[in-house]
Coordinates of C-alpha atoms and ligand atoms in Angstrom, one line a residue:
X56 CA 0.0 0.0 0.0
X57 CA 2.2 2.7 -1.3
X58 CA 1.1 6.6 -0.2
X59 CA 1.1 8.6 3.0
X60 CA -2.6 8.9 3.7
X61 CA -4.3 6.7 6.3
X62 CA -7.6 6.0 7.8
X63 CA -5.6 5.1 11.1
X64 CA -1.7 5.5 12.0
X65 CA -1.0 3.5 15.2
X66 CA 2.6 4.4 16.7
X67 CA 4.3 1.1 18.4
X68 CA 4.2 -2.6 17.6
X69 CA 4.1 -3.9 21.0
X70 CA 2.1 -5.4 23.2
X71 CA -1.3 -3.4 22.3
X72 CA 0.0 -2.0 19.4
X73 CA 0.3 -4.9 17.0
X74 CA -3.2 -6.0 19.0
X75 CA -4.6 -3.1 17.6
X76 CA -2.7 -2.5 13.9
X77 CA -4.4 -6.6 13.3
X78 CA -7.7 -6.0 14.6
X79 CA -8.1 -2.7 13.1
X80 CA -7.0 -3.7 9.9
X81 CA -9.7 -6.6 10.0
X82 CA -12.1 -4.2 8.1
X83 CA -10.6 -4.5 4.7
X84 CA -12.0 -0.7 3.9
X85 CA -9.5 0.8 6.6
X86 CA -6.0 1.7 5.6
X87 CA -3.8 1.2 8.7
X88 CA -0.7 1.7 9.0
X89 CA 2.0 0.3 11.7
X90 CA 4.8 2.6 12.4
X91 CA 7.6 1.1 15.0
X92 CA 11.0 2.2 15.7
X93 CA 12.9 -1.3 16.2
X94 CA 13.2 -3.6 13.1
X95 CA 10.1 -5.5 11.8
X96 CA 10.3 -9.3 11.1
X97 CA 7.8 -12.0 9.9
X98 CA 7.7 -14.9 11.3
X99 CA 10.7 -16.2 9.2
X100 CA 13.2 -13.7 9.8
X101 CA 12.8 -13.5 13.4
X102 CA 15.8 -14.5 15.0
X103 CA 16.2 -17.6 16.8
X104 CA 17.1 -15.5 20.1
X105 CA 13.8 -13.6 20.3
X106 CA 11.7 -16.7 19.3
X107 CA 13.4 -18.8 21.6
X108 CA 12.2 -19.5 25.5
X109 CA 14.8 -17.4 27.0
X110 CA 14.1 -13.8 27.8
X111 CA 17.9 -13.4 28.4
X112 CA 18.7 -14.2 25.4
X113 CA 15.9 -12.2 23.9
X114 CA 17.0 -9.0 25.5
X115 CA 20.9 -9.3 24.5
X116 CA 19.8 -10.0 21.0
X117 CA 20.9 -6.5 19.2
X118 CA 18.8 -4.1 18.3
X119 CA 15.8 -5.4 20.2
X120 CA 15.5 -3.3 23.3
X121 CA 16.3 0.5 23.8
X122 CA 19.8 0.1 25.0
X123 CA 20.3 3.8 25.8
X124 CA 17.2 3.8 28.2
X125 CA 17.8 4.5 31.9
X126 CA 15.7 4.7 35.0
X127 CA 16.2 5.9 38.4
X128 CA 14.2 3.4 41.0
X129 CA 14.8 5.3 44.4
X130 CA 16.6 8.4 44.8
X131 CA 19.6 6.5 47.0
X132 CA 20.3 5.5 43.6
X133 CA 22.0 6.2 40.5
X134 CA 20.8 6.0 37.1
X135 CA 20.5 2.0 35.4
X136 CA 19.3 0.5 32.7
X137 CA 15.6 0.0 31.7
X138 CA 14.7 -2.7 29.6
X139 CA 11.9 -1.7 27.0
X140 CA 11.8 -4.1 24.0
X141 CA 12.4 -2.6 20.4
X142 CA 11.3 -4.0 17.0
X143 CA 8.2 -6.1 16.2
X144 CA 6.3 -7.4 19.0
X145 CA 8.0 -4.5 21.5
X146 CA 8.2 -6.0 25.1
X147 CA 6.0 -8.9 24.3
X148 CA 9.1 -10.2 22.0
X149 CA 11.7 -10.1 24.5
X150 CA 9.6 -10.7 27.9
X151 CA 9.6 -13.6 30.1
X152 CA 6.4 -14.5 28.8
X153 CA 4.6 -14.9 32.2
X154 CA 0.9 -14.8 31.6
X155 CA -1.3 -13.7 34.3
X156 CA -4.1 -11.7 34.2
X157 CA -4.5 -9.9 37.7
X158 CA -6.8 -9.8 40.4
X159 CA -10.2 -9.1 40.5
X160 CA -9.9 -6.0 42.9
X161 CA -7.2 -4.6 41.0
X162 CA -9.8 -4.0 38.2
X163 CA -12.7 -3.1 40.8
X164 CA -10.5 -0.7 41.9
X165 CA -10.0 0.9 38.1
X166 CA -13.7 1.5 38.0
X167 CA -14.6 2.6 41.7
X168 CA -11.6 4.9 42.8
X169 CA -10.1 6.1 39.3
X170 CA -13.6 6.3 38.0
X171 CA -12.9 3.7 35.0
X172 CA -16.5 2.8 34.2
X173 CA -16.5 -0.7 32.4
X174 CA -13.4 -1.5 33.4
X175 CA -14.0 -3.7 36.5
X176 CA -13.4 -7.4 36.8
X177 CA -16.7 -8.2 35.2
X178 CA -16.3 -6.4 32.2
X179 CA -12.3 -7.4 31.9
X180 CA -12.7 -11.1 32.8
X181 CA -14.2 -12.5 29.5
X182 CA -11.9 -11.0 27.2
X183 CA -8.8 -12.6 28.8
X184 CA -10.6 -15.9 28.7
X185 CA -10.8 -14.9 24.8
X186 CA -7.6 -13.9 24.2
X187 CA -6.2 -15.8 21.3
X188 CA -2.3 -16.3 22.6
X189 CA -1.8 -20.0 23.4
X190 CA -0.5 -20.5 27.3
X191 CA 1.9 -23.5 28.5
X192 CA 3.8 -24.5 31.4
X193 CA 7.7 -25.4 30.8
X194 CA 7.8 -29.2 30.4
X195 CA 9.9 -30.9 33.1
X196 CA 12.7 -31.0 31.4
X197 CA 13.0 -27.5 31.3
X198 CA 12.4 -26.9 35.1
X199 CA 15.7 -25.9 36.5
X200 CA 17.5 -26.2 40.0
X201 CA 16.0 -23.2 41.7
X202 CA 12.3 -24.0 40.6
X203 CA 12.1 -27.5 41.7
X204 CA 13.9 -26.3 44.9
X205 CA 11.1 -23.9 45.3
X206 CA 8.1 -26.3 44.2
X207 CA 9.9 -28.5 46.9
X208 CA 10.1 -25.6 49.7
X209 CA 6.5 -24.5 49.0
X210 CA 3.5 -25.9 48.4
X211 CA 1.6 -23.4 47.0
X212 CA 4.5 -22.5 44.5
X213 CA 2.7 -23.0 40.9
X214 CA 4.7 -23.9 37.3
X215 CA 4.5 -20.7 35.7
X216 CA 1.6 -20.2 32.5
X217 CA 4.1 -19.1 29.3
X218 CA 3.0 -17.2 26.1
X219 CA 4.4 -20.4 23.9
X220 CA 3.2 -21.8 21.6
X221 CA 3.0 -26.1 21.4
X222 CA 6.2 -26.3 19.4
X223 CA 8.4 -24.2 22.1
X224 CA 8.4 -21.1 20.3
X225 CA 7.5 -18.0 21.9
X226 CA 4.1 -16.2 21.2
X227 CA 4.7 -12.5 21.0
X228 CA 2.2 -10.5 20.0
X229 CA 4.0 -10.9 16.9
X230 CA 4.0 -14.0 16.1
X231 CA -0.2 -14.1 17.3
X232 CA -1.7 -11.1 15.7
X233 CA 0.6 -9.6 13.6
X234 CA 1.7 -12.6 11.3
X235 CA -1.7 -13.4 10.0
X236 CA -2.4 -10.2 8.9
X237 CA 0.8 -9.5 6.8
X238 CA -0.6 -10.4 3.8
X239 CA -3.4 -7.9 4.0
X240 CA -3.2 -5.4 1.3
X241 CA -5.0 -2.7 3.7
X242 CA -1.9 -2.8 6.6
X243 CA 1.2 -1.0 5.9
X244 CA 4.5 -1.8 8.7
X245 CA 7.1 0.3 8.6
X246 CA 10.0 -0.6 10.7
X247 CA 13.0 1.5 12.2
X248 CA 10.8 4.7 11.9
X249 CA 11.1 6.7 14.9
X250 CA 8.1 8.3 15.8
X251 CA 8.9 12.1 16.6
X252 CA 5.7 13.6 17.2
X253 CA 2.1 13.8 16.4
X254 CA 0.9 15.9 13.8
X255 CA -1.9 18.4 14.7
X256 CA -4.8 20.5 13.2
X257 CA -5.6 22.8 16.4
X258 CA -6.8 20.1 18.9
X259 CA -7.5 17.4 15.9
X260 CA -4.8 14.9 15.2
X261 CA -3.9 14.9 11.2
X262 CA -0.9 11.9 11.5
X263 CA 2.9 11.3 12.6
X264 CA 6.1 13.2 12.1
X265 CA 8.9 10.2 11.5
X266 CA 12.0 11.5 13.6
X267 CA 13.8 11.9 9.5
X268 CA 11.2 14.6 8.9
X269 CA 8.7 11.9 6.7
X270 CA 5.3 12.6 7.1
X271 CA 2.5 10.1 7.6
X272 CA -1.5 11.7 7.2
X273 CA -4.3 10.2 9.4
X274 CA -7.9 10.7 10.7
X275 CA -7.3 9.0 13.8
X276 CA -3.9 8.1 15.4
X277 CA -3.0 5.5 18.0
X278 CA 0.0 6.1 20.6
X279 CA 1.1 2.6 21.5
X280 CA 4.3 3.2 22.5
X281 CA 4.3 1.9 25.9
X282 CA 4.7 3.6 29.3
X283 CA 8.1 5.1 28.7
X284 CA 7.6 6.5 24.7
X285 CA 3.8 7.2 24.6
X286 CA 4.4 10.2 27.6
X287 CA 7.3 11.7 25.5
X288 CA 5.5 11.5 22.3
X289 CA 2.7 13.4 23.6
X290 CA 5.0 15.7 25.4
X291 CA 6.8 16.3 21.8
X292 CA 3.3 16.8 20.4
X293 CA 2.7 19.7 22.6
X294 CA -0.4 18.0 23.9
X295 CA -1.6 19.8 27.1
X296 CA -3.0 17.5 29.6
X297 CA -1.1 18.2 32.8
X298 CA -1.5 14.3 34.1
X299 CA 0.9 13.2 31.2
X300 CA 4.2 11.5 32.4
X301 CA 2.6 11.7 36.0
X302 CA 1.5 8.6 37.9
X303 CA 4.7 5.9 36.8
X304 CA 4.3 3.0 38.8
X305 CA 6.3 -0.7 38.4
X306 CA 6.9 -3.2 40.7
X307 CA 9.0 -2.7 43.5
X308 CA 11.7 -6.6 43.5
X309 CA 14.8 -7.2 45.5
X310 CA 17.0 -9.9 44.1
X311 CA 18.4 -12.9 46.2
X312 CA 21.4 -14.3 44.4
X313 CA 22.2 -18.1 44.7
X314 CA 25.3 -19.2 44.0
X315 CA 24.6 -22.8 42.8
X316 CA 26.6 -25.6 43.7
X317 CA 25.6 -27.1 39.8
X318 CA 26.3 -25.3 36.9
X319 CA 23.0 -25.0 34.5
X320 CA 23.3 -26.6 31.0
X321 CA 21.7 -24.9 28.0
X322 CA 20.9 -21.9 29.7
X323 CA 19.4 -19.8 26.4
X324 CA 17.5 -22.9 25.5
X325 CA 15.0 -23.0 27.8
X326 CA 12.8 -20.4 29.5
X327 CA 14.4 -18.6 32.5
X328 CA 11.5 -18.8 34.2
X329 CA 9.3 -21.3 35.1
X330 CA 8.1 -21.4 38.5
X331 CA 6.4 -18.6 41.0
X332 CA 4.6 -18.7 44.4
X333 CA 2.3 -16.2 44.5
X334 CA 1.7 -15.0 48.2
X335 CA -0.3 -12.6 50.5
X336 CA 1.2 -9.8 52.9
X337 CA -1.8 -8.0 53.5
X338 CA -4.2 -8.8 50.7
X339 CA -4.6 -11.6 48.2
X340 CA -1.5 -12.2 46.0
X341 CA 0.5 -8.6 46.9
X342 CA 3.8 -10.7 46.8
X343 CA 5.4 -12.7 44.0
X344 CA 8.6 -15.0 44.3
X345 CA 10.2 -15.8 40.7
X346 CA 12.7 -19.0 40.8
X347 CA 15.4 -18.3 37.9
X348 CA 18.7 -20.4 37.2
X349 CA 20.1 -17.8 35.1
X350 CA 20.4 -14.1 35.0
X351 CA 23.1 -13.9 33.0
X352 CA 24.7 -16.9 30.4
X353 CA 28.2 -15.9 31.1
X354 CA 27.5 -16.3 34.7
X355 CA 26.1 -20.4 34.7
X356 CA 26.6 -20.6 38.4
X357 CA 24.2 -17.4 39.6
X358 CA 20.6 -18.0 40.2
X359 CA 18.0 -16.3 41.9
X360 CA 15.1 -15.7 43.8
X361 CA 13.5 -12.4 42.7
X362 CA 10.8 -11.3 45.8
X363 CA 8.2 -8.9 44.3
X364 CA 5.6 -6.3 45.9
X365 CA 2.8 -6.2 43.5
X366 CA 0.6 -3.7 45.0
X367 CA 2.2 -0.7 44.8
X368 CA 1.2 3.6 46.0
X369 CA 4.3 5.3 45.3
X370 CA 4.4 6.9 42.0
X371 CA 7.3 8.0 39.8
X372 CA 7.4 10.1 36.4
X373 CA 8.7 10.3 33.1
X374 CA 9.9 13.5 31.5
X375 CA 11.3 14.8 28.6
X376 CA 15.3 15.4 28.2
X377 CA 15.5 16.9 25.0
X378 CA 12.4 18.1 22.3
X379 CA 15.1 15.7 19.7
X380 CA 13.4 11.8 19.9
X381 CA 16.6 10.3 19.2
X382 CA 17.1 11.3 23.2
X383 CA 15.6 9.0 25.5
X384 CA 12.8 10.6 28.7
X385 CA 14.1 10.9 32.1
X386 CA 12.5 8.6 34.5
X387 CA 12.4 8.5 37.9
X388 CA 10.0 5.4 39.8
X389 CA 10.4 6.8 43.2
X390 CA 10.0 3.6 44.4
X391 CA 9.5 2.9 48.4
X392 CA 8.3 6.7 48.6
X393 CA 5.2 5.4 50.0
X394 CA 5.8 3.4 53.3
X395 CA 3.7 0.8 52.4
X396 CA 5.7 -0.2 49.3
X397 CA 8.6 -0.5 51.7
X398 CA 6.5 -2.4 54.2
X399 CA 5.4 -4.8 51.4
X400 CA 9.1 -5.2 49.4
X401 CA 10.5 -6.5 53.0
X402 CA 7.6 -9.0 53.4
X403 CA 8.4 -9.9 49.4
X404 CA 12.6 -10.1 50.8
X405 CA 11.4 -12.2 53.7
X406 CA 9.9 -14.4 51.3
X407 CA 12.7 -14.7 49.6
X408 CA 15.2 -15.5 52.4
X409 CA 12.9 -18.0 53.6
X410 CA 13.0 -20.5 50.4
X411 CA 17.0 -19.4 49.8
X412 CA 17.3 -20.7 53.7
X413 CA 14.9 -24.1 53.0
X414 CA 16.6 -27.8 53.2
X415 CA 15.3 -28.0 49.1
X416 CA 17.3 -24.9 48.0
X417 CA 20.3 -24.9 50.8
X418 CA 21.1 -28.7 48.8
X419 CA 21.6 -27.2 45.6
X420 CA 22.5 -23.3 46.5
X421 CA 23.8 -21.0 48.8
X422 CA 22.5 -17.1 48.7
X423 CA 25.2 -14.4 48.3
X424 CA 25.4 -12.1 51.3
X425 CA 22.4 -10.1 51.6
X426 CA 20.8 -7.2 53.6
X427 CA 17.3 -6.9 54.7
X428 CA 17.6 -3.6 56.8
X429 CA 15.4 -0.5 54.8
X430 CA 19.3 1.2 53.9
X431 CA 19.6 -2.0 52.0
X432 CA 16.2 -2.5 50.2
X433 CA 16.3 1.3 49.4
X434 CA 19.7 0.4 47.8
X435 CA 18.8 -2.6 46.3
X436 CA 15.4 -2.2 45.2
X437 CA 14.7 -3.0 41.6
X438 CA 12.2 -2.9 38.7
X439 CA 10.4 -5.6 37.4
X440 CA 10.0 -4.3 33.9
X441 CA 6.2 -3.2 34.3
X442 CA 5.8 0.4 33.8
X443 CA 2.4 1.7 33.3
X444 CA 0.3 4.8 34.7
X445 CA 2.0 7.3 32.7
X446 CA -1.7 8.6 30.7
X447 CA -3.5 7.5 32.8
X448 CA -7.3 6.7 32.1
X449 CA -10.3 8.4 34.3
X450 CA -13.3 10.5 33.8
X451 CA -12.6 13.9 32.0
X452 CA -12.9 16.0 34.7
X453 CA -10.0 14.6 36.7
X454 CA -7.1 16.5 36.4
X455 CA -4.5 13.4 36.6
X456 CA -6.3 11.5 34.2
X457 CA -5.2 12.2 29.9
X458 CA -7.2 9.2 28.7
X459 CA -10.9 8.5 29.3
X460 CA -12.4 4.9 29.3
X461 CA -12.6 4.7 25.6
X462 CA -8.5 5.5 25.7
X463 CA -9.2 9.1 24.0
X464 CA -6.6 11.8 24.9
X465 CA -9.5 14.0 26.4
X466 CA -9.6 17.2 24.9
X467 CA -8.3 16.3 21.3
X468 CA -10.1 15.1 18.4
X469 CA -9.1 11.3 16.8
X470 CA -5.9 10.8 19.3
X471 CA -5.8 7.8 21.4
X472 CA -3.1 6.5 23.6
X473 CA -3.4 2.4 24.3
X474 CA -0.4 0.6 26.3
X475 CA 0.5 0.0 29.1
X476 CA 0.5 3.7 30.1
X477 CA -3.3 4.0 30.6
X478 CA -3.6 1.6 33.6
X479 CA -5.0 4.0 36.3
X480 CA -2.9 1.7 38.7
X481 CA -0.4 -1.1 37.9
X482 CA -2.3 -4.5 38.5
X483 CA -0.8 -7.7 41.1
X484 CA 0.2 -9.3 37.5
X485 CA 2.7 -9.0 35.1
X486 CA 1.5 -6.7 32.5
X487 CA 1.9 -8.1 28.8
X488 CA -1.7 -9.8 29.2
X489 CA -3.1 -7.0 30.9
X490 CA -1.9 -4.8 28.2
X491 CA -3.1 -7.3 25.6
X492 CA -6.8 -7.4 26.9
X493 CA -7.0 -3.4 26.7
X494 CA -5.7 -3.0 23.5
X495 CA -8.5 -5.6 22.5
X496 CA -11.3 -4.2 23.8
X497 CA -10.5 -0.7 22.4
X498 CA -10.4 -1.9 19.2
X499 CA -13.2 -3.8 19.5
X500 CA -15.2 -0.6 20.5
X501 CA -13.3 1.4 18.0
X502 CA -15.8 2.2 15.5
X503 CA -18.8 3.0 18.1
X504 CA -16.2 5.5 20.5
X505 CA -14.1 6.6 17.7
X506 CA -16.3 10.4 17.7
X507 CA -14.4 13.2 19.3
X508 CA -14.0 13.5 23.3
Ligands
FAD631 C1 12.6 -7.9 29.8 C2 11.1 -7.8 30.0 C3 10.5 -8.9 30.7 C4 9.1 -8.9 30.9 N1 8.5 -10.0 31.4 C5 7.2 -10.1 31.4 C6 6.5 -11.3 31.7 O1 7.2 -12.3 31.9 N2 5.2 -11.3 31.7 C7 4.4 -10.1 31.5 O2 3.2 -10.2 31.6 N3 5.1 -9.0 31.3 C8 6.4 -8.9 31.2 N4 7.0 -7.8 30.9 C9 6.2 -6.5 30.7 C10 5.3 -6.6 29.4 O3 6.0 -7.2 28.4 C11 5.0 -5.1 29.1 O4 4.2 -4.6 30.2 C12 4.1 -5.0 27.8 O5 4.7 -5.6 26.7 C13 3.9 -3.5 27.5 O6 3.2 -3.4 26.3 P1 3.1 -2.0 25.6 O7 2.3 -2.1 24.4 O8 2.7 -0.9 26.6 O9 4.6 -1.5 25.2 P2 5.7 -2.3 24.4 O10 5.3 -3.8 24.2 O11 7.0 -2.0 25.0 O12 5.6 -1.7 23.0 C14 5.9 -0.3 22.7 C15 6.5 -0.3 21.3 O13 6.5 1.1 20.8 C16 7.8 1.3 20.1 N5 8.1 2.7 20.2 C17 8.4 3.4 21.3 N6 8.7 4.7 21.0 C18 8.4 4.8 19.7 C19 8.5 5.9 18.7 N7 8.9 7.1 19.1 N8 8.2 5.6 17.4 C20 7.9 4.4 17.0 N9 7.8 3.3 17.9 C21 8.1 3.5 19.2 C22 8.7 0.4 20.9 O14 9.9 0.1 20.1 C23 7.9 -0.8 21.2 O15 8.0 -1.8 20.1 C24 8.4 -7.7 30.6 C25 9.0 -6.6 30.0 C26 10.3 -6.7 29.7 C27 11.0 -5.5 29.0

C-alpha cells in the first residue's frame, strides 16, 4: 500500500500495538498503517534468540531493546538500565512471557476509585478468557535447580503459564496477531521509523512526524508506544493534559542471588522462568517469588530468587530530556516513597530468604550475602520491567487523568493512547496480558467511541 494517507496511524508494535494494527485492519476498507521504531520481522526472519524460550537471550539480541534507556528506581540511587523491548512485537518479543491476568480487585479498583466505568473485573474477565495467545507451562525437562527447589520448599509454588506456543516457540504479539495479517493489502508496517511527534490541526490529530522529517497523514492516530515513549511523544506533540508523564508505577523486587553448587546446561535454550509462588502480605496475592537459574549466560553458576511487591502507591514520572526523539525521557520510579511499598518489598525479601534458607534450596545453592535492613532495600530495590500509569485513564474531569475509558486523549479530536500507560494503577500481575486485553477491547469498541471527546 504505497502513499502517506491513512484512515488510522498506530505508533508502536508492541504489546497493544500490533493488537490493535491486526484487529483494526480486519475491516478490509480501513487503511492502517504500523509505524515502529525497532526492526520488523515476519515470522521467518525473526531471529532464533527472540523466538526462543529465553528472555535473556531475547534481550541481549541487538537491536531489540532500547539500550540507551535508563531509570532511576529510588533516589539512593544512581541512574541504570531500563529494559523496553524494540522492534516487532515490542516487550512482548523479548519478555519472560509470564501470563497472568491480575486480580479481581485490581480492576474493581480501576472503576470505583479512578472512575474507569466498564473496566471492573466483570467487564475485563471474558476478554482474557478470549484472548487468542496460546499458554503453556515449561515441560519438566525445562524446570531448572532453583524452581524444583522452590516447588519443593513451598506448596503453593505454581509452574508458571508461558506465552508459547506447542512447538516451544515464543508467542509475542508478533507472532499471534501480527503474522496473520501480513498479507493484507490494507496494513502498511514500517520498521526502524522513529516516531517524533504527532501531527496536529488545532486540537485534531492529522498523522505522525517520523524523527527523519517523513510525514504520515491520518484521521485517527494511536499512541502505543508503551509507558516510557507514549508520555514523551505526547509531550513532543505539545499535547496539554497536565497528568501526562505523571502517575509511573512498576513493581517494587529485591534480588536474592544463589550461587549454585551445579552449573545450569543450556541456559538460552530453555525459559528462564518457570516457576512462581504467589503470596499474601496484606491482601490476596501482593507478593510474588520468581525461581530463575540464570540471569546472565556468562554467569552459569548465579541463580535467583526475585521477591516482588505487586501492590504498589508510590508513583514516579517520566519526563522529557531533549524536544530531539533520538534522546531517551528521564525517569524516575520513586519507588518505596510510599511506606507501604517499603513495608510490602520486606515482606516480598522475607519471602525470599525463607525459600534461599529451605533444606530443598540450601542442597543445591547458597545465597550471596544479603541485607534486609530498609538502607539495604532502598539500595537494592529494583524494577520488574512493568511500567504503566503514565496517561492514565479516568473521567474527564480529573485533572490526573489524559485518557478516558474509551482511551481518547481527552480534549483532542481522533488521538488515542493504548499501552501500558493507561492503567489508572499497575495490576498484582505481570502486564503483557493485561496490556493485551485493553488493546482488545478498544479496538473492538473502536468504531462506536471513535467520535471526538
Ligand atoms: C525484559 C522484560 C521482561 C518482561 N517479562 C514479562 C513477563 O514475563 N510477563 C508479563 O506479563 N510482562 C512482562 N514484561 C512486561 C510486558 O512485556 C509489558 O508490560 C508490555 O509488553 C507492555 O506493552 P506496551 O504495548 O505498553 O509496550 P511495548 O510492548 O513495550 O511496545 C511499545 C512499542 O513502541 C515502540 N516505540 C516506542 N517509541 C516509539 C517511537 N517514538 N516511534 C515508534 N515506535 C516507538 C517500541 O519500540 C515498542 O515496540 C516484561 C517486559 C520486559 C521489558
Amino acid at each position: 500500500m504505497p502513499g502517506r494517507q491513512f484512515d488510522v496511524i498506530v505508533v508502536g508494535a508492541g504489546s497493544a500495538g500490533a493488537v490493535l494494527a491486526a484487529r483494526l485492519s480486519e475491516r478490509d476498507d480501513r487503511r492502517v498503517l504500523l509505524v515502529e521504531a525497532g526492526p520488523d520481522h515476519d515470522r521467518e526472519h525473526t531471529p532464533p534468540s527472540i523466538s526462543g524460550p529465553s528472555f535473556v537471550a531475547a534481550m541481549a539480541e541487538p537491536g531489540r531493546s532500547w539500550s540507551g534507556l535508563t531509570a532511576r528506581r529510588t533516589a539512593e540511587q544512581g541512574q541504570r538500565q531500563y529494559v523496553r523491548g524494540r522492534g516487532a512485537g515490542g516487550s512482548s518479543a523479548i519478555n519472560a512471557m509470564v501470563a497472568l491476568p491480575g486480580e479481581q480487585g485490581d480492576y474493581d479498583q480501576w472503576e470505583r476509585d479512578f472512575g474507569c466505568a466498564g473496566w471492573g473485573w466483570q467487564s475485563v474477565a471474558p476478554w482474557f478468557e478470549r484472548l487468542p495467545i496460546p499458554l503453556r507451562t515449561a515441560t519438566p525437562n525445562e524446570t531448572g535447580v532453583v524452581a524444583r527447589a522452590l516447588f519443593a520448599a513451598e506448596e503453593t509454588a505454581e509452574p508458571a503459564m508461558l506465552t508459547r506456543s506447542a512447538d516451544g516457540r515464543r508467542a509475542s504479539v508478533n507472532d499471534v496477531y501480527l503474522e496473520p495479517a501480513r498479507a493484507r493489502s490494507n496494513l502498511r508496517i514500517i520498521g526502524d521509523a522513529l516516531v517524533n511527534r504527532v501531527l496536529l490541526t488545532g486540537r485534531r490529530a492529522a498523522g505522525v512526524r517520523l524523527a527523519d522529517g517523513t510525514e504520515f497523514e491520518a484521521a485517527t492516530v494511536i499512541v502505543c508506544a508503551g509507558a516510557v515513549h507514549s508520555p514523551a511523544i505526547l509531550l513532543r506533540s505539545g499535547i496539554d493534559r497536565e497528568g501526562i508523564g505523571l502517575g509511573l508505577q512498576d513493581h517494587p523486587s529485591f534480588p536474592l542471588a544463589l550461587n549454585l553448587r551445579v552449573p545450569v546446561a543450556d541456559p538460552v535454550q530453555r525459559p528462564a522462568v518457570t516457576a512462581l509462588l504467589r503470596a499474601s502480605h496484606l491482601v490476596h496475592h501482593d507478593l510474588q517469588l520468581l525461581a530463575m537459574d540464570v540471569l546472565d549466560p556468562s554467569l552459569p553458576s548465579l541463580g535467583l530468587l526475585m521477591g516482588a511487591a505487586m501492590r504498589v502507591h508510590s508513583r514516579g514520572s517520566v519526563r522529557l530530556a531533549s524536544p530531539d526523539p533520538a534522546i531517551d525521557p528521564i525517569v524516575e520510579f520513586a519507588m518505596l516513597s510510599d511506606e507501604r511499598d517499603l513495608v510490602a518489598l520486606r515482606a516480598a525479601a522475607t519471602l525470599a530468604e525463607r525459600v534461599a534458607l529451605s533444606a530443598a534450596m540450601t542442597a543445591v545453592a547458597s545465597p550471596a550475602p544479603y541485607d534486609l535492613s530498609d538502607a539495604s532495600l532502598m539500595a537494592w530495590v529494583g524494577d520488574y520491567v512493568h511500567a504503566t500509569g503514565t496517561c492514565r485513564m479516568g473521567p474527564p474531569d480529573d485533572a490526573a487523568a489524559v485518557v478516558d475509558t474509551a482511551c481518547r486523549v481527552i480534549g483532542y479530536d481522533g488521538l488515542l493512547v493504548c499501552d501500558a500507560s493507561v492503567m489508572p494503577s499497575v495490576p498484582r500481575a505481570n502486564t503483557h496480558l493485561p496490556t493485551v486485553m485493553i488493546a482488545e477491547r478498544i479496538a473492538a469498541t473502536f468504531d462506536a467511541t471513535s467520535a471526538a471527546v
